[in-house]
PDB file of C-alpha atoms in Angstrom:
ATOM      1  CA  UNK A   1      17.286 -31.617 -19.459  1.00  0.00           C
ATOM      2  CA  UNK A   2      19.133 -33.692 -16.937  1.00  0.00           C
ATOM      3  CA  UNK A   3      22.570 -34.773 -17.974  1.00  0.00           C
ATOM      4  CA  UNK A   4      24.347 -38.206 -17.027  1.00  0.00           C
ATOM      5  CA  UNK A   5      23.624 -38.817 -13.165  1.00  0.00           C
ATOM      6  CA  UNK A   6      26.304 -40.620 -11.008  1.00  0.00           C
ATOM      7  CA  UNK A   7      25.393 -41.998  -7.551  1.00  0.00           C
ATOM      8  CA  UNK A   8      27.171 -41.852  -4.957  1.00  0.00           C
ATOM      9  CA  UNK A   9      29.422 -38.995  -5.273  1.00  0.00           C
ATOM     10  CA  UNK A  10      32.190 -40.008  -3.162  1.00  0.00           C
ATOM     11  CA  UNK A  11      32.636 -43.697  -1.482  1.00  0.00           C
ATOM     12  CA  UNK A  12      35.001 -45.076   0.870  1.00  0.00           C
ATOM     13  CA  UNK A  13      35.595 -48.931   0.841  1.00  0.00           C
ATOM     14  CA  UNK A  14      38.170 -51.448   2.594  1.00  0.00           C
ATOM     15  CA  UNK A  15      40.309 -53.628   0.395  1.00  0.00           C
ATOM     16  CA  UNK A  16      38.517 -56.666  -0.733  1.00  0.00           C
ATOM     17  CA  UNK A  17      34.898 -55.248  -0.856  1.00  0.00           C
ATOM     18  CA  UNK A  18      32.768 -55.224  -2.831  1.00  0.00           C
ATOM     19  CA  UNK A  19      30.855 -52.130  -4.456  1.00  0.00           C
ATOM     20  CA  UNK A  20      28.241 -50.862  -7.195  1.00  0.00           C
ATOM     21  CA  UNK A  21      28.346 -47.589  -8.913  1.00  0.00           C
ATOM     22  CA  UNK A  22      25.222 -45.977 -10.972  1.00  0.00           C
ATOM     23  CA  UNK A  23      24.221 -44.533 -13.916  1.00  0.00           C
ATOM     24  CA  UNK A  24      21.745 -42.970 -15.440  1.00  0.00           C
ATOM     25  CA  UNK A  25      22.641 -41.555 -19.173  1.00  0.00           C
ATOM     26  CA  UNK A  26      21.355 -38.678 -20.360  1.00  0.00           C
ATOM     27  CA  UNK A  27      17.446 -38.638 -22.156  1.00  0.00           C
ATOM     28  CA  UNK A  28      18.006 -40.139 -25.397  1.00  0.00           C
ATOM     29  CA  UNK A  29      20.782 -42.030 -25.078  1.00  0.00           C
ATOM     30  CA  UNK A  30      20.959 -45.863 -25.104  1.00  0.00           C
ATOM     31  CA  UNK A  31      24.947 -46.334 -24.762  1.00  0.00           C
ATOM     32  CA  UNK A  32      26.706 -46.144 -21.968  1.00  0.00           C
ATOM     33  CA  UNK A  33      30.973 -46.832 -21.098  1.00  0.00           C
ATOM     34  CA  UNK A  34      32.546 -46.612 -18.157  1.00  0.00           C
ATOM     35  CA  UNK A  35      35.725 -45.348 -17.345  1.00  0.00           C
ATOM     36  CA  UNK A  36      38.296 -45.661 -14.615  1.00  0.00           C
ATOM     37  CA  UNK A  37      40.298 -42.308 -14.240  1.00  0.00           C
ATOM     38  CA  UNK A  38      43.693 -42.505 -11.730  1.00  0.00           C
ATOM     39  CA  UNK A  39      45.335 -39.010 -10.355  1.00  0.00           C
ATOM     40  CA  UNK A  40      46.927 -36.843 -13.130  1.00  0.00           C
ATOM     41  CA  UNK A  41      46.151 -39.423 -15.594  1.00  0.00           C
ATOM     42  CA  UNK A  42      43.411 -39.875 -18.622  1.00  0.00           C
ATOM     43  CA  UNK A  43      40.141 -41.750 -18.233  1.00  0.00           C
ATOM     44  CA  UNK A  44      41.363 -45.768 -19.153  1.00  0.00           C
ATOM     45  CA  UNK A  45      38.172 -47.390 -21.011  1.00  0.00           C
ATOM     46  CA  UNK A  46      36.609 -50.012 -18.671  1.00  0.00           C
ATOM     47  CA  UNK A  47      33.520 -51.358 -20.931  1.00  0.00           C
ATOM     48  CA  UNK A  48      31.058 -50.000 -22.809  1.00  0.00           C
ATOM     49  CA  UNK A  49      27.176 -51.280 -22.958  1.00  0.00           C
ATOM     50  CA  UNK A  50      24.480 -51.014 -25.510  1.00  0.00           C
ATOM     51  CA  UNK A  51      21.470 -53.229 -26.077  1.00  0.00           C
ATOM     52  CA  UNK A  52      21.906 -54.720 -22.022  1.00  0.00           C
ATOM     53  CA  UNK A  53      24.427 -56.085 -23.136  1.00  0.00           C
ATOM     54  CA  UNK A  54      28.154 -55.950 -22.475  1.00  0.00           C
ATOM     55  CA  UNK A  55      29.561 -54.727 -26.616  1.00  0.00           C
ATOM     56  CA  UNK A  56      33.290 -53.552 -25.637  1.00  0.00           C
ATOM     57  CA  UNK A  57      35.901 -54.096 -22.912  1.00  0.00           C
ATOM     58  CA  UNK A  58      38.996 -52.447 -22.626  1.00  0.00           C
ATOM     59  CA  UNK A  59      42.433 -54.131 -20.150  1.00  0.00           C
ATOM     60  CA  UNK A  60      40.350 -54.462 -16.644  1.00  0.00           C
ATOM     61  CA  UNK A  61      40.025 -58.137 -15.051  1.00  0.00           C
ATOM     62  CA  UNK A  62      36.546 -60.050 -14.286  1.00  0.00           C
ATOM     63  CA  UNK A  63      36.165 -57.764 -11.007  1.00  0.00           C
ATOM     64  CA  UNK A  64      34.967 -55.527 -12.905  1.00  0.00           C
ATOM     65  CA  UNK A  65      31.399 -56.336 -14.483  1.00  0.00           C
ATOM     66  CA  UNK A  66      28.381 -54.238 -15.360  1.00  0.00           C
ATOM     67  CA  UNK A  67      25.084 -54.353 -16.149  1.00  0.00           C
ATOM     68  CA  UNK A  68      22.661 -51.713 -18.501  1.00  0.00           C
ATOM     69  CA  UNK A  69      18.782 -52.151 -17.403  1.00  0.00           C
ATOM     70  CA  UNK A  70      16.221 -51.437 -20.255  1.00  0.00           C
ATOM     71  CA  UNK A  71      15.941 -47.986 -19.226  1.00  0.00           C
ATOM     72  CA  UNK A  72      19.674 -47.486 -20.250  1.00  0.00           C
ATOM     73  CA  UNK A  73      20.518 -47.107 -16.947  1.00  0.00           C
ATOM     74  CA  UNK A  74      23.784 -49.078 -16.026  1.00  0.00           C
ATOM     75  CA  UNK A  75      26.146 -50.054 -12.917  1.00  0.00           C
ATOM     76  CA  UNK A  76      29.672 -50.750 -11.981  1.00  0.00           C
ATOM     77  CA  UNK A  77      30.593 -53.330  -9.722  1.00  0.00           C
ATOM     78  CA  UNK A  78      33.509 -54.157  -8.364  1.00  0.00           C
ATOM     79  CA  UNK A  79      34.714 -57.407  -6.569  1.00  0.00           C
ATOM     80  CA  UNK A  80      37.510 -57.757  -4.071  1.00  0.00           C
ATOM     81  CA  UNK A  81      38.521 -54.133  -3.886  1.00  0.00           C
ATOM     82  CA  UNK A  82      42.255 -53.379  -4.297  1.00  0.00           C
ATOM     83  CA  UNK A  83      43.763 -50.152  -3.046  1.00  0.00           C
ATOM     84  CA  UNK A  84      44.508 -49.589  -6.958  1.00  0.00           C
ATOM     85  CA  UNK A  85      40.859 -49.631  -7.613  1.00  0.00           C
ATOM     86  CA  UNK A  86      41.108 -45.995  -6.072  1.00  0.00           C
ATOM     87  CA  UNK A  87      39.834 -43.794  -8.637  1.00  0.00           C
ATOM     88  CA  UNK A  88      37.400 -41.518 -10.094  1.00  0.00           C
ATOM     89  CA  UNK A  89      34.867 -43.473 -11.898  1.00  0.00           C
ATOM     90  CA  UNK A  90      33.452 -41.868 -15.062  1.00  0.00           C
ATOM     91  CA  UNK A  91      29.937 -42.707 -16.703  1.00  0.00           C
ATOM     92  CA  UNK A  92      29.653 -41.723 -20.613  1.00  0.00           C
ATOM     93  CA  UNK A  93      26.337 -41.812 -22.639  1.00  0.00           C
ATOM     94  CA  UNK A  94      25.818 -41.127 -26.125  1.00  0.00           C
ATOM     95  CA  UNK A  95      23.196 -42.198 -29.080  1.00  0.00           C
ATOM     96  CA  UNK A  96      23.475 -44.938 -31.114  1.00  0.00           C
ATOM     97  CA  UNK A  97      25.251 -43.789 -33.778  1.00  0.00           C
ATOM     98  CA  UNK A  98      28.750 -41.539 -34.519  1.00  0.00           C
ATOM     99  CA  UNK A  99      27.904 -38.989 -31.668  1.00  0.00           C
ATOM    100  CA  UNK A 100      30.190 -37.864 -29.084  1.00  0.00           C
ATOM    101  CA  UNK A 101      29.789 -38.543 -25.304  1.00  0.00           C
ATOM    102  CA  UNK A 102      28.255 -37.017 -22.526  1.00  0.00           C
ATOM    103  CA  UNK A 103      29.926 -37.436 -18.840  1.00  0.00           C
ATOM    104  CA  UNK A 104      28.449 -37.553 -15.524  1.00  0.00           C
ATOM    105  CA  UNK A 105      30.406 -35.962 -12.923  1.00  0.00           C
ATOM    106  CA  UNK A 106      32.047 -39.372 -11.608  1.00  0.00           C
ATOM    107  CA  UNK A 107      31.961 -41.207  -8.489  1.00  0.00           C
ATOM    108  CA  UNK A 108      35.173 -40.614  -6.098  1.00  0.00           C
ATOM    109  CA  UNK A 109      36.415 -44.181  -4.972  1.00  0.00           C
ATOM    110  CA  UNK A 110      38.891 -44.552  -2.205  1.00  0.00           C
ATOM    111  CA  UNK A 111      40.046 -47.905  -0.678  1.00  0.00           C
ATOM    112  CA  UNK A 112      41.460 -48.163   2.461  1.00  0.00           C
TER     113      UNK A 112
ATOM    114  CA  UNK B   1      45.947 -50.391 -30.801  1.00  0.00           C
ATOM    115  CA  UNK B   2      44.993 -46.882 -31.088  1.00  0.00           C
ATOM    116  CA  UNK B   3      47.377 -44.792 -28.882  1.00  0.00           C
ATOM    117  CA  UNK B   4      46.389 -41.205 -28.319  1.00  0.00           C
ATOM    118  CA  UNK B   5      49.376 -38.728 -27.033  1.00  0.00           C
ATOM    119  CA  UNK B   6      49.077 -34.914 -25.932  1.00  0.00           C
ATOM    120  CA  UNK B   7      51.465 -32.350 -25.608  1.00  0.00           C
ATOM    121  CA  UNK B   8      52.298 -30.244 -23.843  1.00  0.00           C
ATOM    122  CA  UNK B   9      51.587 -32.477 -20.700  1.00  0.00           C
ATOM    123  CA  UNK B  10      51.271 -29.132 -18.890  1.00  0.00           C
ATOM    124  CA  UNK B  11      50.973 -25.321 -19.933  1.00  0.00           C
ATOM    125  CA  UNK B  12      51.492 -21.981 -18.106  1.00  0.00           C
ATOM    126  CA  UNK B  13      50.638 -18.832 -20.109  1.00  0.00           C
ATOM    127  CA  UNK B  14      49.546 -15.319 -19.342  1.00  0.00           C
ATOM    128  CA  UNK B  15      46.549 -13.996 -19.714  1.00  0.00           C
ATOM    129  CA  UNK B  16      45.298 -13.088 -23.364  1.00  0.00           C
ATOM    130  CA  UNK B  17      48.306 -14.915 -24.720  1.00  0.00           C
ATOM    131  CA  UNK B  18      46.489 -17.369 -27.943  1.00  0.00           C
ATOM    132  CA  UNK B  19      47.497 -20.777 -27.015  1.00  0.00           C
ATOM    133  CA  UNK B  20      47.692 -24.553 -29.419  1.00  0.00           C
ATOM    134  CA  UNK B  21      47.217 -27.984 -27.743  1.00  0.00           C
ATOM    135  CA  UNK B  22      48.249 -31.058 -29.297  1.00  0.00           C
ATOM    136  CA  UNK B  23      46.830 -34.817 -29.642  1.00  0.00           C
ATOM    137  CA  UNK B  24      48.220 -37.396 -32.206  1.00  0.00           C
ATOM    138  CA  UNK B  25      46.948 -40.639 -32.502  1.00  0.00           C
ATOM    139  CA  UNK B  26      48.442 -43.998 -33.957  1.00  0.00           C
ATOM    140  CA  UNK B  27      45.072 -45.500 -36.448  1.00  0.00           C
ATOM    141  CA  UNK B  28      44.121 -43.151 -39.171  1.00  0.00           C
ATOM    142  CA  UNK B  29      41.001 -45.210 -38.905  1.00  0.00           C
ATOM    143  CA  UNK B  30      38.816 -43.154 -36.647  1.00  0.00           C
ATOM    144  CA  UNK B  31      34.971 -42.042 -36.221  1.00  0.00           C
ATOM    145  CA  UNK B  32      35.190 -39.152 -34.432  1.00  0.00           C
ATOM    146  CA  UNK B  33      37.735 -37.067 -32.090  1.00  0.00           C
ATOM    147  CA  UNK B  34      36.105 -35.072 -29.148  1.00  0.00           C
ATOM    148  CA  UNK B  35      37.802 -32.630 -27.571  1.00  0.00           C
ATOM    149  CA  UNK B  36      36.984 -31.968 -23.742  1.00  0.00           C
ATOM    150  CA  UNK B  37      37.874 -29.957 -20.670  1.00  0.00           C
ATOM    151  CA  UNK B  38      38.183 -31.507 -16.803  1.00  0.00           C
ATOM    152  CA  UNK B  39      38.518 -29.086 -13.888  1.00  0.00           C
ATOM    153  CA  UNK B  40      39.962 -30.926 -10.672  1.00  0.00           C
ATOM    154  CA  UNK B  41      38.179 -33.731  -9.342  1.00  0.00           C
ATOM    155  CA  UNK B  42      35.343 -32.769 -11.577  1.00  0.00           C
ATOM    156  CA  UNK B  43      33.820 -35.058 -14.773  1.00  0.00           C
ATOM    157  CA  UNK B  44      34.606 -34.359 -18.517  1.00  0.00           C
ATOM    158  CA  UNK B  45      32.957 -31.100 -20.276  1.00  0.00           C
ATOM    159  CA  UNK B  46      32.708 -31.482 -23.931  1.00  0.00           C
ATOM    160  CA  UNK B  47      34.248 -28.715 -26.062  1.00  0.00           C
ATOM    161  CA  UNK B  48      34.087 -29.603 -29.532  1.00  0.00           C
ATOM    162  CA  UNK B  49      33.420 -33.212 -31.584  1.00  0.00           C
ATOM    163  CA  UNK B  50      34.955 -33.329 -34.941  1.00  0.00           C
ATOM    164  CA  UNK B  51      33.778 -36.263 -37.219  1.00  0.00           C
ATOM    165  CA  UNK B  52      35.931 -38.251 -39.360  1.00  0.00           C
ATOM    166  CA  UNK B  53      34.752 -36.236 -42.806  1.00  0.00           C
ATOM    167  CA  UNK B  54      35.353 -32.655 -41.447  1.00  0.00           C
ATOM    168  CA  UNK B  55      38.686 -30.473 -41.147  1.00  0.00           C
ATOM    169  CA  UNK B  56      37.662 -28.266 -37.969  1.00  0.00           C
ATOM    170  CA  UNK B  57      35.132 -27.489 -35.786  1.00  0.00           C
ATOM    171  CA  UNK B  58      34.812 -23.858 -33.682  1.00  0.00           C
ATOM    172  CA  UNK B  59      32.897 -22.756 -30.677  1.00  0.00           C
ATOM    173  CA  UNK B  60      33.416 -19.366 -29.580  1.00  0.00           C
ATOM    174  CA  UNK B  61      37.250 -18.588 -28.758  1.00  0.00           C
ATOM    175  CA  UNK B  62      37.907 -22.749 -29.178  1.00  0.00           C
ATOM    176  CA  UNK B  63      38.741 -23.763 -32.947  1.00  0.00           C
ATOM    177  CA  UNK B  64      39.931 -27.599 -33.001  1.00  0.00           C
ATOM    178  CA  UNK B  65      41.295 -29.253 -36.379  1.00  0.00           C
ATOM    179  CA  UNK B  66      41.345 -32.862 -37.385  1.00  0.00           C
ATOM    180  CA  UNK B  67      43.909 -34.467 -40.005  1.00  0.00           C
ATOM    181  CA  UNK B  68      43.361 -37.805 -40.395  1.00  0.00           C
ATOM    182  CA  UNK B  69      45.752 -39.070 -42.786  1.00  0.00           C
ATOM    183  CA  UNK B  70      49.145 -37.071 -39.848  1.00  0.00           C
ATOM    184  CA  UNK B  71      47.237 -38.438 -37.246  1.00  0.00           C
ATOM    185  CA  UNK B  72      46.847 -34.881 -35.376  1.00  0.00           C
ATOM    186  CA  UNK B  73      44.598 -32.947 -34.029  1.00  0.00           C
ATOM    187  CA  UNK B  74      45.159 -29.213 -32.208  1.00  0.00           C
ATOM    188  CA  UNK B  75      43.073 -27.328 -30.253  1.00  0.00           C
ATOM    189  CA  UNK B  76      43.164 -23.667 -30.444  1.00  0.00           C
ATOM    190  CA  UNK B  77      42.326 -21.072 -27.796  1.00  0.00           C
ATOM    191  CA  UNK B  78      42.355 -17.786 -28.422  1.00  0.00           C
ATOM    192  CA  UNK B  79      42.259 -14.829 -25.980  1.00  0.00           C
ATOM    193  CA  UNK B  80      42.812 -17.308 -23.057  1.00  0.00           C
ATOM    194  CA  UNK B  81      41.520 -15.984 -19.741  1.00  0.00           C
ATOM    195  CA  UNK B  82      42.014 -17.868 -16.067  1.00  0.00           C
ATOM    196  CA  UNK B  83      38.754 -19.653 -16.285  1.00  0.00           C
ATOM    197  CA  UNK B  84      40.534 -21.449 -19.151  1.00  0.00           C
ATOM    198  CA  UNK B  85      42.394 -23.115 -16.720  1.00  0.00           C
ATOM    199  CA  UNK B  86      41.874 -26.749 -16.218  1.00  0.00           C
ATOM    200  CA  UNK B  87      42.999 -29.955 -18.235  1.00  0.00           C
ATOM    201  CA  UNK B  88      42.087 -30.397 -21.773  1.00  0.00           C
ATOM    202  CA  UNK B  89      41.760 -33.688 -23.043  1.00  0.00           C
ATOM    203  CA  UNK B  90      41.651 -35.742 -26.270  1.00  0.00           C
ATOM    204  CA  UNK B  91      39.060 -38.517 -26.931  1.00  0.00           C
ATOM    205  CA  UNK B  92      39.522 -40.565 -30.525  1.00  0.00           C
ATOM    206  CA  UNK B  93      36.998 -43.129 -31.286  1.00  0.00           C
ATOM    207  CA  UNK B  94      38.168 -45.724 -33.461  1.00  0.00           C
ATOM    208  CA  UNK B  95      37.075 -49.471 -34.354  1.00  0.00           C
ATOM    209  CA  UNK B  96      34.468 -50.914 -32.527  1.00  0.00           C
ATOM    210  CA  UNK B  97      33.217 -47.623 -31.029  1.00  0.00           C
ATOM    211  CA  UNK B  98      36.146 -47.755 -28.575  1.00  0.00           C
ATOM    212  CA  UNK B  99      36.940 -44.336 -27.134  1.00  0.00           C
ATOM    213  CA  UNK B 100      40.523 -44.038 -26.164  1.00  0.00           C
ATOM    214  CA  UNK B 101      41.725 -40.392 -24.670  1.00  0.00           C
ATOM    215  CA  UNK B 102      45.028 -39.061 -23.918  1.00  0.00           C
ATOM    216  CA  UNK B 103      46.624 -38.203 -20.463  1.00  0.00           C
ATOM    217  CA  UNK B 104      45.529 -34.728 -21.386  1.00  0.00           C
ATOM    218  CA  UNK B 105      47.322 -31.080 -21.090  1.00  0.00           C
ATOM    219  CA  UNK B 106      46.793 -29.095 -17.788  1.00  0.00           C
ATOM    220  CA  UNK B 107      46.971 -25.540 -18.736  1.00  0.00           C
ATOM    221  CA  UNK B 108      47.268 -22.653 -15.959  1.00  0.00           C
ATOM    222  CA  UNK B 109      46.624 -18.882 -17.118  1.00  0.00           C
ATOM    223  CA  UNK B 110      48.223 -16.543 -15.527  1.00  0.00           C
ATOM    224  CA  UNK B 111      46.396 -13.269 -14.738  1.00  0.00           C
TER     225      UNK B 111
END
């Protein structure tokens, strides 16, 4: 049984790109957050989407927007790329319901 | 705001040396807390999830606790070995389904 899948693996971008990270949640989930994880620091909550639509957002400005197709699937994009934006980027899925989260094994963004 | 704080922020024991890892978190009101592990540059392993109603969970040499009403949680290793080396992190989820974690613990055991 596959878990979350993250695509790419590693990206390298130049300040004020644009890019799109993927997910695809685990089989049998239908939510899926995203988090933004700096060096030696916790994951920071991004958003969270159930339904296709966006249900929770945590402290991140309007560069960052999503999207969750109605296979569950979901992206990250990102507008005018800072060279804060440098992160890991974590995808979480879980059932509806009071479960706990699965993680993919994050996407590796670096801006230049 | 839930805030979610661990300590230690970093850990170096020897080897078979039984070990406790802290979280506390500011809103009693919570769903679940999920305790996971992160090896460098690597995604988030789950460990154990406790739910709001329950006192503990344990999986193998890993025993976490939950008390709601202090706002803690620990996470106990016992026996730790060097493949228990990595960073351990806290996860509450609170109103709205919001999952806030904690800058985590980085633990190093010694062999």
């Amino acid at each position: 049984d596959a878990g979350v899948t993250q695509s790419p693996t590693h990206l390298i971008k130049t300040r004020g790109q644009q890019v799109t990270l993927r997910c695809s949640p685990k089989s049998g989930h239908d939510t899926v957050s995203w988090y933004q994880q700096a060096l030696g620091q916790g994951p920071q909550f991004i958003f969270q989407y159930y339904e296709e639509e966006e249900r929770q957002r945590g402290n991140f400005p309007d560069r960052f927007s999503g999207h969750q197709f109605p296979n569950y699937s979901s992206e990250l994009n990102v507008n005018a790329l800072l060279l804060g934006d440098s992160a890991l980027y974590l995808c979480a899925s879980r059932p509806t319901g009071f479960y706990g989260y699965t993680f993919g094994s994050g996407t590796r963004l670096t801006v230049v | 705001k839930q805030e979610v704080t661990q300590i230690p922020a970093a850990l170096s024991v020897p080897e078979g040396e039984n070990l406790v890892l802290n979280c506390s978190f500011t809103d009693s009101a919570i769903y679940n807390l999920q305790w996971f592990r992160q090896d460098p540059g690597k995604g988030l392993t789950s460990l154990l999830l406790i739910q709001s109603s329950q006192r503990e969970q344990t999986s193998g040499r890993l025993n976490a606790s939950l008390d709601k009403s202090s706002g803690r949680s620990t996470l106990y290793i016992a026996a730790s070995q060097p493949g228990d080396s990595a960073t351990y992190l806290c996860a509450v989820s609170s109103g709205g389904f919001k999952t806030i974690f904690g800058a985590g613990t980085r633990l190093f055991v010694k062999a």
